[in-house]
């Protein structure tokens, strides 16, 4: 970072105003990075000393020199030797300080970049209203208007209205451990962003500007003095609180902003089309945090219950704050704005039900009916919060949830679940809150106080989205756990063979019969093993949640590694034991998760087997004829490579929809995407629009994982922008005729899909040849990445492997697989197998077809076909663009350093050589397809961002290599191990911050 001591003169209005007006749109960003770098440099010299500052600057200079030498194809050996000698000579304590300097720098750069995104968004809104920002709702609706010749007709408006009426966009927050930032640091980052916003204001006086600069310097100092590493293991409820942080600080307010913008743009572009209040909102939220128990023994039934109660508690507190704020401003007097009869009648009912409360309200606000009604609402919300506190407390009551022994089943509570069942003891359903808010809003509107009514409508939108549950908690478990539980239960009933030993046909038949059998399968006094008891208790907690918290509190039950129809039916039978079935009206949808390549290929047959059965088809009918299916990007990519995974996912979606339509059913596809390309990552807007035609159909669920959550939702304006991009993409993707002419042409589509199928087969073979059949490959992964050190990170509650102590690649979770390769700068999951597949495809012509029409070689024709696919097929374009981004972020000069430090250097060099050749091959073929001379030439902003970041990520990579070598030496003392693990944790955090989409 720059060495100059910062001066407040650097932030004077004239400098920043000039930057804002400059034709160089990135000049303000560079100014912000320079300012924050100067502040950090000053902090380092004051608090770390000149020695630290000088070492950091020397390391930075050498890394920049290395990059420049590489760019010019100059020898790098001498410079690299100097850098390694310098780092090798550092004590571990000094290395920690250097790592922290670069890591904090990246925290500040990331804040500056996010702030610049907000700045650009506001620039478009203020200065180019007729040319709205790409991907915005305004931009998308304008594109739709221009693309459809009949966009001005009533028929088209009806079609668009239907898309909105059915729209169901569900971002699902997950707790996968690739976000290293602590909550205390996220709060500091928010304050830095707010201060940068203040400095953007050209009207603030110099004195105030100087004060803001001092506050900014104080925040940078505080970030430097805050330990970014955790020193205690992260618990599941800590992860729950981290997820709730985003709802509390950004999402609660982003939702009404989004819905207001959508309604406004619809009115401007398609008059008569609107968000109808009698339909569900187009957006809702889900969560896996506290409900995802696949391979995580820390997610117990008790934890799930506490999670659900905390969801509701935050929601109620937000509503109380909003009602209080509304009440303070609702001073309208009945003398000047007479209330309607409905409001007066409601207030009278409240008065009779809560006489003590009414006396105080009428004394304080005698002629202000809207304040009166809001005060009654406030009191009922207080009572609802008190009930929530009591429900949370039941987990610690004797004989209740918190004291459940391994052999105890949680009792099912009465269906009311209320402490005080009188109608006015609180709100038991969110539609009661909605009804009260509508009374207030409509009465204000009737009195022509439309502006006041709009404030109430904002809260009404929030209640309609968040209800009394905040986010629907999905429950997830591995299919094998259900097989084991039913096996034990049926053995106890004397079934021979027991469920676990039945074949698929017998299981299916038995389960269908059981779903129709009125008698319970599990007796009230039954005693089972701890594992089976916990499996049953998960469903009993879900039953308590829909009884006592909200009917919307539980989302779907997701089945990991679903491979057959019986896996879905098994969950329905187990849920039925807790009263969660169609007959009770408390049915929970079951979503099979198809993860591996084979499972994705088999998924359409599984769905057909289910839907052709009248019993299951009747269950789907109670779900509005909608079946949710989750498709996994992470494990399919780890299993078959990025190209094969992308294609199998694409095909599975098309074939699943074919089956669903044949049975008169719609699908809600749940995309299990991560932050990196190797786990389905990449820009959400492009990903949604690149889905197969007709497969979005207004409905989509998408996981938001790891560092993606903070990058999308940590700042209010960024959260709004992220939701807007996804919303606009769903609308566009749900109008299937909005495709390029080339894509619509069925003969070209068939050729493209045939080419893609061939590419997928070639890529699968190439990928598995390396990953599955290359001697020493798994050992290379374990030693040439810090994957074994992840267990010391304390950034997640989930184990690295599904089975403790296993060394199998199949048992390694996809997250550490991707995270490890990213840390070592290989980024292998985003490109391995692609280059070989593309090269083989281009060269695959038989001798007889060596030359085509006009003398063009068959290879040239094949390449031109790939180029055509890239130009005209959104799926292929998105796939290649994501691979290109991964290639640009990978760095084999850095990756070589990890390979050189392997204990068996021959193995390291051999496997590194295989990987480097494939990497170079992939770069070459991708550039031929895109027609670019360099990677990311068509994305100059991203290209520049990577180029600017690399010299600052490189020092942490070189230090990580050095520290890995030290930590793997024998005979280290306990103190040395502890210090080295801490240092490695800092490098992992720092590289994650520098690389951005890392997990």
PDB file of C-alpha atoms in Angstrom, residues 29 68 143 181 184 326 341 423 436 522 537 545 577 601 603 678 722 785 839 910 939:
ATOM      1  CA  UNK A  29     -12.472   4.103  -7.026  1.00  0.00           C
ATOM      2  CA  UNK A  68       5.987  -6.995 -14.425  1.00  0.00           C
ATOM      3  CA  UNK A 143     -35.467  -4.518 -23.167  1.00  0.00           C
ATOM      4  CA  UNK A 181     -14.913 -12.187   8.079  1.00  0.00           C
ATOM      5  CA  UNK A 184     -17.440  -7.268  14.297  1.00  0.00           C
ATOM      6  CA  UNK A 326     -45.120   4.957  12.297  1.00  0.00           C
ATOM      7  CA  UNK A 341     -65.939   2.965   9.923  1.00  0.00           C
ATOM      8  CA  UNK A 423     -57.764 -13.673  20.494  1.00  0.00           C
ATOM      9  CA  UNK A 436     -54.569  -4.466  10.772  1.00  0.00           C
ATOM     10  CA  UNK A 522     -44.207 -45.232  15.779  1.00  0.00           C
ATOM     11  CA  UNK A 537     -37.262 -35.581  16.615  1.00  0.00           C
ATOM     12  CA  UNK A 545     -42.695 -24.926  14.519  1.00  0.00           C
ATOM     13  CA  UNK A 577     -45.265 -39.827  12.489  1.00  0.00           C
ATOM     14  CA  UNK A 601     -28.982 -38.482 -15.252  1.00  0.00           C
ATOM     15  CA  UNK A 603     -33.436 -37.792 -11.834  1.00  0.00           C
ATOM     16  CA  UNK A 678     -16.469 -24.819  -9.602  1.00  0.00           C
ATOM     17  CA  UNK A 722     -28.355  -7.840  -5.861  1.00  0.00           C
ATOM     18  CA  UNK A 785      -3.061 -26.919  -0.770  1.00  0.00           C
ATOM     19  CA  UNK A 839      -8.927 -29.684 -28.247  1.00  0.00           C
ATOM     20  CA  UNK A 910       4.849 -34.864 -12.405  1.00  0.00           C
ATOM     21  CA  UNK A 939     -14.565  -7.572 -19.301  1.00  0.00           C
TER      22      UNK A 939
END
